CSV table of C-alpha atoms in Angstrom, one decimal:
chain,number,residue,atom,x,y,z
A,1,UNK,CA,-49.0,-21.0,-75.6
A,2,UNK,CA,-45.6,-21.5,-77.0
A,3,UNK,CA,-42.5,-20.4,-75.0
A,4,UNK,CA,-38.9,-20.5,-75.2
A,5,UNK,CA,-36.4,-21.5,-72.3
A,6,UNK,CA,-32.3,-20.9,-72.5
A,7,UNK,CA,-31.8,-22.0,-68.7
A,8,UNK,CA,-28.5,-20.6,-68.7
A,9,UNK,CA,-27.8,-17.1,-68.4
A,10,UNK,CA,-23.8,-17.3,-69.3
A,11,UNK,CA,-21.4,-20.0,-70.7
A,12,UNK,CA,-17.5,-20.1,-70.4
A,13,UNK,CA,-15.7,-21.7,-72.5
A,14,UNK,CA,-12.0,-22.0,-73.5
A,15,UNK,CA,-10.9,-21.5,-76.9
A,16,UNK,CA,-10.6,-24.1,-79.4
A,17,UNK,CA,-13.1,-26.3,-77.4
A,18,UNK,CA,-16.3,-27.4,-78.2
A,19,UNK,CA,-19.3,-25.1,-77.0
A,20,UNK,CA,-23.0,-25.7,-76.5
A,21,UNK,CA,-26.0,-22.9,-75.8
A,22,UNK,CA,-29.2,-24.8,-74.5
A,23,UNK,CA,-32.4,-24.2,-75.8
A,24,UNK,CA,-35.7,-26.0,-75.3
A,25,UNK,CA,-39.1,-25.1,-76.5
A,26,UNK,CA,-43.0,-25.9,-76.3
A,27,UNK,CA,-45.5,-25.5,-79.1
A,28,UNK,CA,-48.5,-27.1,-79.8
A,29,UNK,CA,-47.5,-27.9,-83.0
A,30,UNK,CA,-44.6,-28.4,-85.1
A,31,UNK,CA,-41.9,-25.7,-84.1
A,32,UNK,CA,-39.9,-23.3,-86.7
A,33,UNK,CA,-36.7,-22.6,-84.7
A,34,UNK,CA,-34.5,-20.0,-85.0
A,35,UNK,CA,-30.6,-18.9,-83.2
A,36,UNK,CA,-29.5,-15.3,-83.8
A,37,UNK,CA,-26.2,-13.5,-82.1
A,38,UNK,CA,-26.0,-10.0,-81.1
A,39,UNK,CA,-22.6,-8.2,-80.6
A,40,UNK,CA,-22.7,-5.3,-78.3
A,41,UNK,CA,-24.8,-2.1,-79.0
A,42,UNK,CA,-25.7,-4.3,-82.6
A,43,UNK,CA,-29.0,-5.6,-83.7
A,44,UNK,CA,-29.6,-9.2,-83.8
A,45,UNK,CA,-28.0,-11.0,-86.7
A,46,UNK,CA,-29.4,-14.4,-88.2
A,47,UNK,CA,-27.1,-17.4,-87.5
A,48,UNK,CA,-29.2,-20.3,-88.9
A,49,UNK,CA,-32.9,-22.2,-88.7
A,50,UNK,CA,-34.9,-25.1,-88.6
A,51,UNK,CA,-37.7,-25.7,-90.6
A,52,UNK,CA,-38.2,-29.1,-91.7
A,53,UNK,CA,-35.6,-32.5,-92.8
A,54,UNK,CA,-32.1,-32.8,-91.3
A,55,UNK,CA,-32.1,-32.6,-87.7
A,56,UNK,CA,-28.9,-31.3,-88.1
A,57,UNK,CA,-28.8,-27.7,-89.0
A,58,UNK,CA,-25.6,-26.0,-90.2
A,59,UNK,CA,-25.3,-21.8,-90.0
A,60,UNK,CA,-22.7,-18.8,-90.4
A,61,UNK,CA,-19.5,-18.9,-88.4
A,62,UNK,CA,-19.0,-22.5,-88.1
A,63,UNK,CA,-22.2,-23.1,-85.6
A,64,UNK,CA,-24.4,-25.7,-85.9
A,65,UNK,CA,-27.9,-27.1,-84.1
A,66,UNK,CA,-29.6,-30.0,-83.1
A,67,UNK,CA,-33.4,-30.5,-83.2
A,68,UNK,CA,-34.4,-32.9,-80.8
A,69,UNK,CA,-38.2,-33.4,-81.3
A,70,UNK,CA,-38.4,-35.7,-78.2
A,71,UNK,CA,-36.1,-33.6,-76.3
A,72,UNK,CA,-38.2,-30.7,-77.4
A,73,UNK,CA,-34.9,-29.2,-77.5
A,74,UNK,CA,-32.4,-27.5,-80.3
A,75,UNK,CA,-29.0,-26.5,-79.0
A,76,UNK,CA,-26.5,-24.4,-80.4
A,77,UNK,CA,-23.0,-25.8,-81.0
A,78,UNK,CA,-19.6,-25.2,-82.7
A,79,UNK,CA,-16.7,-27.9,-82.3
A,80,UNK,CA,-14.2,-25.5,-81.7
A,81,UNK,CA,-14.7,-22.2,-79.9
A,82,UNK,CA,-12.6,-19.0,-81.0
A,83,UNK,CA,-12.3,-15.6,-78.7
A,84,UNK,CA,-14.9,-13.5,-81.6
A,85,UNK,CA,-17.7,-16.0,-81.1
A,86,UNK,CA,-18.4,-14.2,-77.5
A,87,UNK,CA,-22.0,-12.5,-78.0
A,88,UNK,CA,-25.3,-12.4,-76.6
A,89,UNK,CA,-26.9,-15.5,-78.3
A,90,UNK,CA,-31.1,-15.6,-78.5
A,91,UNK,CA,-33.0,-19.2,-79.3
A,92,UNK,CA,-36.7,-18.5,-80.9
A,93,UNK,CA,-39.6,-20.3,-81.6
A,94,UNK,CA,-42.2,-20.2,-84.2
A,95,UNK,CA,-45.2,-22.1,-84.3
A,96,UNK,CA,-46.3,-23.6,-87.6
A,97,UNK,CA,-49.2,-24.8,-87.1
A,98,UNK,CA,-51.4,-21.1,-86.2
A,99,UNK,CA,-51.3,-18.2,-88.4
A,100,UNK,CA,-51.9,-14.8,-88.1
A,101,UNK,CA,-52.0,-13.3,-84.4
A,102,UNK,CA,-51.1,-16.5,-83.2
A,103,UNK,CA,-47.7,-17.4,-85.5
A,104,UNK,CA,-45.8,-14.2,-83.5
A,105,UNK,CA,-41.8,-15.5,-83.0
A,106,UNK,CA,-41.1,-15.6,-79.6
A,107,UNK,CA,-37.5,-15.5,-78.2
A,108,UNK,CA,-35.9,-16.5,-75.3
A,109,UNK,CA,-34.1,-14.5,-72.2
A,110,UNK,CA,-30.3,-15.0,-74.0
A,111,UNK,CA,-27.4,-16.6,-73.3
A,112,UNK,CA,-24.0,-14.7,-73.4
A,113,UNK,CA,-21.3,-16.4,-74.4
A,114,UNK,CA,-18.2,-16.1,-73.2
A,115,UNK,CA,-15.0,-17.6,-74.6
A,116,UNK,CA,-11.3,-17.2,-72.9
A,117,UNK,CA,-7.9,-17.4,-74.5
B,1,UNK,CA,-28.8,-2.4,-99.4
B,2,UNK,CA,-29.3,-1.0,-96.1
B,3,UNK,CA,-32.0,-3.6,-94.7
B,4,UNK,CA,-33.3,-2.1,-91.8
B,5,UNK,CA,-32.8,1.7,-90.4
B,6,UNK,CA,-34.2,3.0,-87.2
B,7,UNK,CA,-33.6,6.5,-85.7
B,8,UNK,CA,-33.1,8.0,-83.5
B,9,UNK,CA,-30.0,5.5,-82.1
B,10,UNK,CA,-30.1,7.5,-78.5
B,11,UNK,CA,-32.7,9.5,-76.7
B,12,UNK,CA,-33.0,10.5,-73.2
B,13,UNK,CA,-36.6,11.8,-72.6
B,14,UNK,CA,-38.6,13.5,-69.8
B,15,UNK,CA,-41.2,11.5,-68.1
B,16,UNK,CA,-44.4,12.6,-69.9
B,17,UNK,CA,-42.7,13.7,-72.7
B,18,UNK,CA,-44.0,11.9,-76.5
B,19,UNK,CA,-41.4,10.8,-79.2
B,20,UNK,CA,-41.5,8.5,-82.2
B,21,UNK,CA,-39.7,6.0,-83.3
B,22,UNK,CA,-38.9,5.9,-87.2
B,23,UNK,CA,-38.4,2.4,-88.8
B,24,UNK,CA,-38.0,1.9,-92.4
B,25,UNK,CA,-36.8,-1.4,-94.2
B,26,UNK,CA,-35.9,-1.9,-97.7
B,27,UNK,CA,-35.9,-5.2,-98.2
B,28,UNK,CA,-39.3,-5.0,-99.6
B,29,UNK,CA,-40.9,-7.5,-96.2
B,30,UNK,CA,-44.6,-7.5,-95.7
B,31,UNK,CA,-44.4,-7.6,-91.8
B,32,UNK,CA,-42.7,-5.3,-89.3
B,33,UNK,CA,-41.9,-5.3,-85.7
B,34,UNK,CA,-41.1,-3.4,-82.6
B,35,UNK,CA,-39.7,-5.4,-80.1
B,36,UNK,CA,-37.8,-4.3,-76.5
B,37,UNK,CA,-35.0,-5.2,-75.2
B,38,UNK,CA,-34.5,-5.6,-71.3
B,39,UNK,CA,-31.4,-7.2,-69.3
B,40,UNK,CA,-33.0,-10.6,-68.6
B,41,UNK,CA,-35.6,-10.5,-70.3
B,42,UNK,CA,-34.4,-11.6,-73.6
B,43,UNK,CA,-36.6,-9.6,-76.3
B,44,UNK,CA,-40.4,-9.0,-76.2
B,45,UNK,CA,-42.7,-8.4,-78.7
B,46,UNK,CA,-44.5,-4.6,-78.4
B,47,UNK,CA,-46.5,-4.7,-81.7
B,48,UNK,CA,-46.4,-5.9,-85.1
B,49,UNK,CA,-47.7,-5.5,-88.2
B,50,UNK,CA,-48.2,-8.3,-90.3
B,51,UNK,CA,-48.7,-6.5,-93.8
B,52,UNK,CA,-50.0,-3.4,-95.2
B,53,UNK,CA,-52.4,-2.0,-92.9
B,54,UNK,CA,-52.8,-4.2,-89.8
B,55,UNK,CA,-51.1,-3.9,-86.5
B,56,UNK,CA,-51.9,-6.2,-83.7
B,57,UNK,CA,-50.6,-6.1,-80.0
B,58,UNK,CA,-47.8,-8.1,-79.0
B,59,UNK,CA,-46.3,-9.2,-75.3
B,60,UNK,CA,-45.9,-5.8,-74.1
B,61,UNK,CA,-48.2,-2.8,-76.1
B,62,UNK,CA,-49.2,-0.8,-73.1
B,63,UNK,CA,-48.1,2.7,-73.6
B,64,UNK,CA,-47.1,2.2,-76.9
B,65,UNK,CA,-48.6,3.0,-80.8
B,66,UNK,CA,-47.9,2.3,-83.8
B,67,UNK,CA,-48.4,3.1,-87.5
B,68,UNK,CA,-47.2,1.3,-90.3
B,69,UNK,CA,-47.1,4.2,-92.8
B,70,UNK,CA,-46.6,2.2,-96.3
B,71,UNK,CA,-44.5,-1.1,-96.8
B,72,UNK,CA,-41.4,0.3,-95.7
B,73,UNK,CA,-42.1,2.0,-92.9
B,74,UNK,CA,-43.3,1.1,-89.4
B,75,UNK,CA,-42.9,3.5,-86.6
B,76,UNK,CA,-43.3,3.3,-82.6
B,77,UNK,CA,-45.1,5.7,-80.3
B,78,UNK,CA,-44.4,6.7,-76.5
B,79,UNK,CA,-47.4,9.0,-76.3
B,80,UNK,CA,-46.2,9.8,-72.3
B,81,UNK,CA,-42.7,8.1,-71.7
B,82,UNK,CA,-42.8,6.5,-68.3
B,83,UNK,CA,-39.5,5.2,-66.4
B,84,UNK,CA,-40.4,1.7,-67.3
B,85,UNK,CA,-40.0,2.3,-71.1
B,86,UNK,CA,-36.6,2.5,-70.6
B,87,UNK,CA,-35.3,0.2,-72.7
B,88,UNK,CA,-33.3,-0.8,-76.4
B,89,UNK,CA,-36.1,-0.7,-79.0
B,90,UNK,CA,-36.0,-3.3,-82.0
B,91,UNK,CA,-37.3,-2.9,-85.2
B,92,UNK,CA,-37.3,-5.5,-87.2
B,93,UNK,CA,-38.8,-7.3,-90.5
B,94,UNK,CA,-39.7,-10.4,-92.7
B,95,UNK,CA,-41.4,-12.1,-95.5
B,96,UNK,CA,-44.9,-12.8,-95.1
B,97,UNK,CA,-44.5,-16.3,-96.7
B,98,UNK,CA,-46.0,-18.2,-93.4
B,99,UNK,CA,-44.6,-21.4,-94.9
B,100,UNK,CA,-40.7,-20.6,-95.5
B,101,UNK,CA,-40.0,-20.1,-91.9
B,102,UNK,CA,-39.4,-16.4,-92.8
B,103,UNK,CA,-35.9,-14.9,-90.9
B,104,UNK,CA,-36.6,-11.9,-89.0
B,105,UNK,CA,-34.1,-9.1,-90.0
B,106,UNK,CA,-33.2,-6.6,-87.2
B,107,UNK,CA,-32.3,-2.5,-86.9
B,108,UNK,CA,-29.3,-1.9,-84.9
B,109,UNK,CA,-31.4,-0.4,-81.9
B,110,UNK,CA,-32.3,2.7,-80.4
B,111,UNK,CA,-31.2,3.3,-77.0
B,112,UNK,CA,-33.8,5.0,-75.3
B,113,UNK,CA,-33.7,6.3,-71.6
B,114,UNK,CA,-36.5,8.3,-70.0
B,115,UNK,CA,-35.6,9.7,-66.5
């Protein structure tokens, strides 16, 4: 079954330096991936993905990720942190290689974020 | 373009009380979702519907229904709200296109306490 894992529950941070959000997954096939933020009492809003080519995935606000296929991992990360970038953050999975029933998205527990002046 | 609406935003119910959820997305999106949201628990699938028609059970469907009335609209049914169904409630959509890694779009909640 595919699963999701963000092992930590909070990050702290200082502004301006880098940042990194874990995430590691398992599939039994090849993984779609997925990071979304949520601001508080807000839906979930769509940062940026992984589907196929560059490892290296750039998204909205300046974040990037990393897909490590050996790691089975793909971590969130922006070089320099600011104060607005503290959220709830969610990793998710996607396998691509069932359909139907079977190709649900699944997310992980969250990480919050948390950057100081 | 509103993307995706849910009402109502808050609700405190009475255990054994009924309510629905209303979820409507305009973004034209084959398949729908209701998802909750628990502290810890990150977000877990109730039900979905994957287009037109179909619903399947997700993570967590116990105590909960579902009707996707037309493309647009997919609601969310406490038949007899229990304690345990308090929780944030998700809906959310995407493309059907299995091969574009569709992005799931999300409503802004509805907060929904039943005491």
């Amino acid at each position: 079954a595919q699963s999701v894992a963000q092992p930590e529950d909070q990050v702290n941070v200082a502004e301006g330096n880098p940042l990194t959000v874990k995430c590691t997954y398992s599939v039994s096939g090849n993984p779609y991936l997925f990071w979304y933020v949520q601001y508080p009492n807000r839906g979930l809003q769509f940062l940026l993905k992984y589907i196929t080519g560059d490892n290296l995935v750039k998204g909205s606000y300046g974040f990037e990720a990393e897909f490590n296929k050996s790691q089975t991992s793909f971590h969130l990360k922006k070089p320099s942190a600011l104060v607005s970038d503290s959220a709830l953050y969610f990793c998710a999975v996607r396998d691509v290689s069932r359909s139907g029933s079977a190709s649900k998205i699944i997310f992980g527990s969250g990480t919050r974020l948390s950057i100081r002046p | 373009n509103a993307g995706v609406t849910q009402t109502p935003k808050f609700q405190v119910l009475k255990t054994g009380q009924s309510m629905t959820l209303q979820c409507a997305q305009d973004m034209n999106h084959n398949s729908m979702y209701w998802y909750r949201q628990d502290p810890g628990m990150g977000l877990r699938l109730i039900y979905y519907s994957a287009s037109e028609g179909t619903t399947d059970k997700g993570e967590v469907p116990n105590g909960y229904n579902v009707s996707r009335l037309n493309k647009r609209e997919f609601s969310l049914r406490l038949e007899s709200a229990a304690p345990s169904q308090t929780s944030v409630y998700f809906c959310a959509s995407s493309d059907l296109d299995f091969y574009s890694g569709n992005t799931i779009y999300f409503g802004e909640g509805s907060w929904l306490t039943v005491v």
